[in-house]
Amino acid sequence: MVCDAVRDFAISGSNIPVEEDRFTKFFIDQSEKIRISPPVIYPPFAMEDLDTTLVENLRRLKYNRLLPVQSYAISVILSGISGFRRTDKPLVLILGNTQNLMAQTFDFACKMAGYSPDTKVSRTQVRILDLYMGGTSSHRFQQPFEHEIVVATTGGIKKAISLSKIDLSALQLLILDEADKMVDSRRGFGYDVAEIFSMIPDETRANINVAEFSATFAEGSDEVYLTELDRELFQ
């Protein structure tokens, strides 16, 4: 779980202050208090450590560096993944609580990957599917989905699963954005996330990596409290 205090890539000339030493100390302090699996994680990533084509795409968008939270998030997430296998099933599922948020996520993910939803051509060989529109049109479900990354609201992914148009048996990474809301059963999202998680095959669920991102942890707090759903996701 990583607190996403800054949500955008650093842009050259930006006025956003980046307190790298402070964040590094915070990360080290927290990592000593929590159990990390695997116990050894990769060193923090720099932009140059990423896929060459991905870096080229980011530079075209005028993003020139990773912020500390992004650098550490990448290292933690990739440390838990042995390697992505090429398949015709989704490898990554990104869930969020609103259509607007998921539309922004999908749009930026496509730009990062150099993927065109219209032509289905990707400069990074990564295809991205959007499943966040309310009452997603039935014609979209005529053929099974074979994208590597799925960006969805809970309603969109549940519909695809109910129609047997998406297979989550190869899923390696589940990402919850606005995680404080997504695991909150009082708002209803928690029940949806729990239901979706239960639809993932047992063997896949036992080995899946889960990442939560939230910007709402109180500054200065040295504790992160897990809900019952969090404990199930991170077991």
Coordinates of C-alpha atoms in Angstrom, one line a residue:
M1 CA 0.0 0.0 0.0
V2 CA 1.5 3.3 -1.0
C3 CA 0.1 6.8 -0.1
D4 CA -0.2 8.6 -3.4
A5 CA 0.3 12.1 -2.1
V6 CA 1.2 13.6 -5.5
R7 CA -0.8 12.3 -8.4
D8 CA 1.1 13.5 -11.5
F9 CA 4.5 13.0 -13.0
A10 CA 6.9 15.8 -12.5
I11 CA 6.9 18.2 -15.4
S12 CA 10.1 20.1 -16.2
G13 CA 9.7 23.7 -14.8
S14 CA 6.9 22.7 -12.5
N15 CA 6.5 24.6 -9.2
I16 CA 5.5 21.5 -7.3
P17 CA 7.9 21.0 -4.4
V18 CA 9.4 17.5 -4.3
E19 CA 10.8 16.6 -0.9
E20 CA 12.7 13.5 -1.8
D21 CA 14.7 13.1 1.4
R22 CA 11.6 13.5 3.5
F23 CA 9.6 10.9 1.5
T24 CA 12.6 8.5 1.5
K25 CA 12.8 8.6 5.3
F26 CA 9.0 8.1 5.5
F27 CA 9.2 5.1 3.2
I28 CA 12.1 3.5 5.1
D29 CA 10.4 4.1 8.5
Q30 CA 7.1 2.6 7.3
S31 CA 8.8 -0.4 5.6
E32 CA 10.4 -1.3 9.0
K33 CA 7.0 -1.5 10.6
I34 CA 5.1 -3.6 8.1
R35 CA 5.6 -7.0 6.6
I36 CA 6.7 -6.8 3.0
S37 CA 6.4 -9.8 0.7
P38 CA 8.9 -10.4 -0.9
P39 CA 11.1 -9.2 2.0
V40 CA 13.6 -7.6 -0.3
I41 CA 12.4 -5.0 -2.8
Y42 CA 14.0 -3.4 -5.8
P43 CA 15.9 -0.1 -5.3
P44 CA 13.8 3.0 -6.2
F45 CA 13.3 3.4 -10.0
A46 CA 14.4 6.3 -12.1
M47 CA 12.7 7.3 -15.4
E48 CA 15.6 5.8 -17.3
D49 CA 15.0 2.4 -15.7
L50 CA 11.7 2.0 -17.4
D51 CA 11.0 0.5 -20.8
T52 CA 12.6 2.6 -23.5
T53 CA 9.5 3.0 -25.6
L54 CA 7.5 4.0 -22.5
V55 CA 10.1 6.6 -21.6
E56 CA 9.9 8.0 -25.1
N57 CA 6.2 8.3 -24.8
L58 CA 6.4 10.0 -21.5
R59 CA 9.0 12.5 -22.8
R60 CA 6.7 13.3 -25.7
L61 CA 4.1 14.2 -23.1
K62 CA 6.8 16.4 -21.5
Y63 CA 7.2 14.3 -18.4
N64 CA 10.9 14.1 -17.4
R65 CA 11.2 12.5 -14.0
L66 CA 9.5 10.3 -11.5
L67 CA 8.3 11.7 -8.2
P68 CA 9.4 9.8 -5.1
V69 CA 6.1 8.2 -4.5
Q70 CA 6.0 6.9 -8.1
S71 CA 9.6 5.7 -7.9
Y72 CA 9.0 3.7 -4.7
A73 CA 5.6 2.4 -5.9
I74 CA 7.1 1.0 -9.0
S75 CA 9.9 -0.8 -7.1
V76 CA 7.5 -2.3 -4.5
I77 CA 4.9 -3.5 -7.1
L78 CA 7.5 -5.0 -9.5
S79 CA 9.3 -6.7 -6.6
G80 CA 6.2 -8.8 -6.1
I81 CA 5.9 -9.9 -9.7
S82 CA 8.1 -12.6 -11.1
G83 CA 7.3 -11.6 -14.7
F84 CA 4.4 -10.9 -17.0
R85 CA 3.5 -13.8 -19.2
R86 CA 2.1 -13.0 -22.7
T87 CA -1.5 -14.2 -22.8
D88 CA -4.9 -13.3 -24.3
K89 CA -6.3 -12.6 -20.8
P90 CA -6.0 -9.4 -18.7
L91 CA -2.8 -9.2 -16.6
V92 CA -3.7 -5.9 -14.8
L93 CA -7.1 -4.7 -13.5
I94 CA -7.4 -1.0 -12.4
L95 CA -10.5 -0.2 -10.4
G96 CA -11.8 3.2 -9.4
N97 CA -15.0 4.7 -8.0
T98 CA -16.2 7.1 -10.7
Q99 CA -16.5 7.1 -14.5
N100 CA -14.7 10.5 -14.6
L101 CA -11.7 9.2 -12.7
M102 CA -11.4 6.0 -14.8
A103 CA -11.8 8.0 -18.0
Q104 CA -8.8 10.1 -17.0
T105 CA -6.8 7.0 -16.0
F106 CA -7.6 5.3 -19.3
D107 CA -6.7 8.3 -21.4
F108 CA -3.4 8.8 -19.7
A109 CA -2.6 5.0 -19.7
C110 CA -3.2 5.0 -23.5
K111 CA -0.9 7.9 -24.0
M112 CA 1.8 6.3 -21.8
A113 CA 1.6 3.0 -23.7
G114 CA 1.2 4.7 -27.1
Y115 CA -2.0 2.7 -27.6
S116 CA -4.8 3.8 -29.9
P117 CA -8.2 2.4 -28.8
D118 CA -9.5 3.0 -32.4
T119 CA -6.9 1.2 -34.4
K120 CA -5.9 -1.2 -31.6
V121 CA -2.2 -0.5 -32.4
S122 CA 0.2 -0.1 -29.4
R123 CA 3.8 1.1 -29.5
T124 CA 4.5 -0.9 -26.4
Q125 CA 2.5 -4.0 -27.4
V126 CA 0.1 -3.3 -24.5
R127 CA -3.6 -3.1 -25.2
I128 CA -5.8 -1.3 -22.8
L129 CA -9.6 -1.8 -22.3
D130 CA -12.0 0.7 -20.8
L131 CA -15.0 -0.6 -18.9
Y132 CA -16.3 2.4 -17.0
M133 CA -19.2 3.9 -18.9
G134 CA -22.6 3.6 -17.3
G135 CA -24.8 1.0 -19.0
T136 CA -21.9 0.0 -21.2
S137 CA -23.2 -0.7 -24.7
S138 CA -24.2 -4.3 -25.3
H139 CA -22.3 -4.4 -28.6
R140 CA -19.1 -4.1 -26.8
F141 CA -19.7 -7.5 -25.2
Q142 CA -20.2 -9.4 -28.4
Q143 CA -16.6 -10.7 -28.4
P144 CA -14.4 -11.7 -25.4
F145 CA -11.9 -9.1 -24.3
E146 CA -8.2 -9.9 -24.8
H147 CA -6.5 -6.7 -23.5
E148 CA -3.5 -6.8 -21.2
I149 CA -4.8 -3.9 -19.0
V150 CA -8.4 -3.2 -18.0
V151 CA -9.4 0.1 -16.6
A152 CA -12.9 -0.2 -15.0
T153 CA -15.5 0.8 -12.5
T154 CA -16.9 -2.0 -10.4
G155 CA -20.1 -2.0 -12.4
G156 CA -18.3 -2.3 -15.8
I157 CA -16.1 -5.2 -14.7
K158 CA -19.0 -7.0 -13.0
K159 CA -21.0 -6.8 -16.2
A160 CA -18.2 -8.2 -18.3
I161 CA -17.7 -11.1 -15.8
S162 CA -21.4 -11.9 -15.7
L163 CA -21.5 -12.1 -19.5
S164 CA -18.4 -14.4 -19.5
K165 CA -16.6 -11.9 -21.7
I166 CA -13.5 -11.5 -19.6
D167 CA -11.3 -14.1 -18.0
L168 CA -9.4 -13.0 -14.8
S169 CA -7.5 -16.3 -14.4
A170 CA -4.2 -14.8 -15.6
L171 CA -4.5 -11.6 -13.5
Q172 CA -1.3 -10.7 -11.8
L173 CA -2.0 -7.2 -10.5
L174 CA -5.1 -5.5 -9.0
I175 CA -4.9 -1.8 -8.4
L176 CA -7.5 0.2 -6.4
D177 CA -7.5 3.9 -7.0
E178 CA -9.1 6.1 -4.3
A179 CA -8.7 3.1 -2.2
D180 CA -10.1 4.6 1.0
K181 CA -13.5 4.8 -0.8
M182 CA -13.1 1.5 -2.7
V183 CA -12.7 -0.6 0.5
D184 CA -15.4 1.3 2.4
S185 CA -18.5 -0.9 2.7
R186 CA -20.5 2.0 4.0
R187 CA -20.3 3.6 0.6
G188 CA -21.1 0.4 -1.2
F189 CA -17.9 0.1 -3.1
G190 CA -16.4 -2.3 -0.5
Y191 CA -19.1 -4.9 -1.2
D192 CA -18.5 -4.6 -5.0
V193 CA -14.7 -5.0 -4.6
A194 CA -15.2 -8.0 -2.3
E195 CA -17.6 -9.5 -4.9
I196 CA -15.1 -8.9 -7.8
F197 CA -12.2 -10.3 -5.7
S198 CA -14.3 -13.5 -5.0
M199 CA -14.8 -13.9 -8.8
I200 CA -11.1 -14.3 -9.4
P201 CA -10.1 -18.0 -9.5
D202 CA -8.7 -19.3 -6.2
E203 CA -5.3 -20.1 -7.6
T204 CA -5.0 -16.7 -9.2
R205 CA -6.3 -14.9 -6.1
A206 CA -3.7 -16.7 -3.9
N207 CA -0.8 -15.2 -5.9
I208 CA -2.2 -11.9 -7.1
N209 CA -0.5 -8.6 -6.2
V210 CA -2.7 -5.9 -4.8
A211 CA -1.8 -2.2 -4.7
E212 CA -3.9 0.6 -3.2
F213 CA -3.5 4.3 -3.9
S214 CA -5.0 7.0 -1.8
A215 CA -4.3 10.7 -1.2
T216 CA -6.3 10.9 2.0
F217 CA -4.0 9.6 4.7
A218 CA -3.5 12.3 7.3
E219 CA -0.1 13.9 7.2
G220 CA 2.0 13.1 10.2
S221 CA 0.2 9.8 10.9
D222 CA 2.5 6.9 11.4
E223 CA -0.2 4.2 11.3
V224 CA -2.2 2.7 8.4
Y225 CA -5.4 1.0 9.6
L226 CA -6.6 -1.9 7.4
T227 CA -10.3 -2.7 7.0
E228 CA -11.6 -6.2 7.0
L229 CA -11.6 -6.1 3.2
D230 CA -8.0 -4.8 3.2
R231 CA -6.9 -7.8 5.2
E232 CA -8.6 -10.1 2.8
L233 CA -6.9 -8.4 -0.2
F234 CA -3.5 -8.4 1.4
Q235 CA -3.5 -11.8 3.0

